[in-house]
XYZ file of C-alpha atoms in Angstrom:
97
model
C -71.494 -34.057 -247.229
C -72.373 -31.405 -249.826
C -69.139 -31.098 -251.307
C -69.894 -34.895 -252.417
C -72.411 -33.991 -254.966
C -71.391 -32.968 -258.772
C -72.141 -29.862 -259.907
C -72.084 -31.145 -263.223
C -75.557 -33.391 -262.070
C -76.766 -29.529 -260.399
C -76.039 -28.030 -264.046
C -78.152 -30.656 -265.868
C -80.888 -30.002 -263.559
C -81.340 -26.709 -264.160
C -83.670 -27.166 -266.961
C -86.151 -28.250 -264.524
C -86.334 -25.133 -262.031
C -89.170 -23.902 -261.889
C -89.338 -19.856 -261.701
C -88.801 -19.367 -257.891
C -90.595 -16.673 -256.418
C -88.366 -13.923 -254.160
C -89.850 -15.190 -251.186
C -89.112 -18.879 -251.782
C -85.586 -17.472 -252.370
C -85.239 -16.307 -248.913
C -85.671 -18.922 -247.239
C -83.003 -20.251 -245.126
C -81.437 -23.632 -245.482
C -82.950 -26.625 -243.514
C -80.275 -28.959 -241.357
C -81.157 -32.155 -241.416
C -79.072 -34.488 -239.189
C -79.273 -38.142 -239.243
C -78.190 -40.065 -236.244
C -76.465 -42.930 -237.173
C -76.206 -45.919 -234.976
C -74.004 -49.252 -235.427
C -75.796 -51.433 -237.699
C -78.264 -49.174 -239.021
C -79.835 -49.768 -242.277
C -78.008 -48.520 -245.482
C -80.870 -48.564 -248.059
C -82.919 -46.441 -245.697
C -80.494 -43.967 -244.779
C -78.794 -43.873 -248.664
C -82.758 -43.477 -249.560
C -83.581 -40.346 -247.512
C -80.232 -38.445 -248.331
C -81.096 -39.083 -251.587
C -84.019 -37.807 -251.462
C -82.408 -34.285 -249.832
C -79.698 -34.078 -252.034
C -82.070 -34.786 -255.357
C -83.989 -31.509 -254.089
C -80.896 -29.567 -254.006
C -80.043 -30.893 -257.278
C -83.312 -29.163 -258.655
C -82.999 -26.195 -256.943
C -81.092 -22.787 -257.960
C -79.833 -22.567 -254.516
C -79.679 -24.763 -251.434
C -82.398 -25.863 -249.726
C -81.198 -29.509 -247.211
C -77.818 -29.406 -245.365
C -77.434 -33.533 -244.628
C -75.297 -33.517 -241.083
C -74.444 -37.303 -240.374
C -74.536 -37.955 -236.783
C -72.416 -40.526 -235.574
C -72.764 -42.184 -231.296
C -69.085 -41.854 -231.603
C -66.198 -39.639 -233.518
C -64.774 -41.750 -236.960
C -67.431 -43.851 -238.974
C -70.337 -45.815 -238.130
C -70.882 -49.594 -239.321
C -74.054 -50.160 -241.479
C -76.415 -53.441 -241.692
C -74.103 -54.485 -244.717
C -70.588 -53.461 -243.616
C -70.272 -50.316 -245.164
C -68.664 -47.472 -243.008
C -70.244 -43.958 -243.181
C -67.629 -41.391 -242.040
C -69.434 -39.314 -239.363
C -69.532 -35.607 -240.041
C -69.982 -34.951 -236.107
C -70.056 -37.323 -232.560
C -73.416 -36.908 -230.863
C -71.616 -35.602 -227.448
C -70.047 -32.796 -229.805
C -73.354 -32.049 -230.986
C -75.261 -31.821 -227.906
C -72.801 -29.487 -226.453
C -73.389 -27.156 -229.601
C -77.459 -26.992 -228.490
């Protein structure tokens, strides 16, 4: 899902960082993985990720990795219709733990 995001929008952000400290460097990138299920609601999912992917916007260097998490492999159906290609099936995902 990262490789959706413009680094055109990360380069016009820049202006905002704030001096980062080493140790808030060092810090490892957080997964975050939504499990989607059939039907699930759009504006809240579209609303968090957006949320995760505004921080990394601001940020010098990664900070959210958004996994979406689908029941099955392919795409999941939201409230409105709209298919969200599934980055990984929860069975795959549960054999990774």
């Amino acid at each position: 899902m990262k490789d959706n995001v413009s680094s055109l929008l990360k380069n016009k952000n820049m202006a905002y960082l704030a001096s980062e400290t080493s140790h808030a460097s060092e810090k490892k990138v957080k997964r975050i993985a939504f499990l989607l299920l059939e039907n699930f609601s759009l504006m809240a999912f579209t609303g968090a990720v957006d949320a995760l992917i505004t921080t990394n916007l601001m940020k010098s260097k990664t900070v959210y990795e958004v996994l979406v998490v689908g029941s099955e492999e392919g795409v999941t159906v939201s409230d409105v219709g709209i298919e969200v290609k599934n980055d990984i099936s929860l069975a795959r995902i549960s054999h990774r733990v």
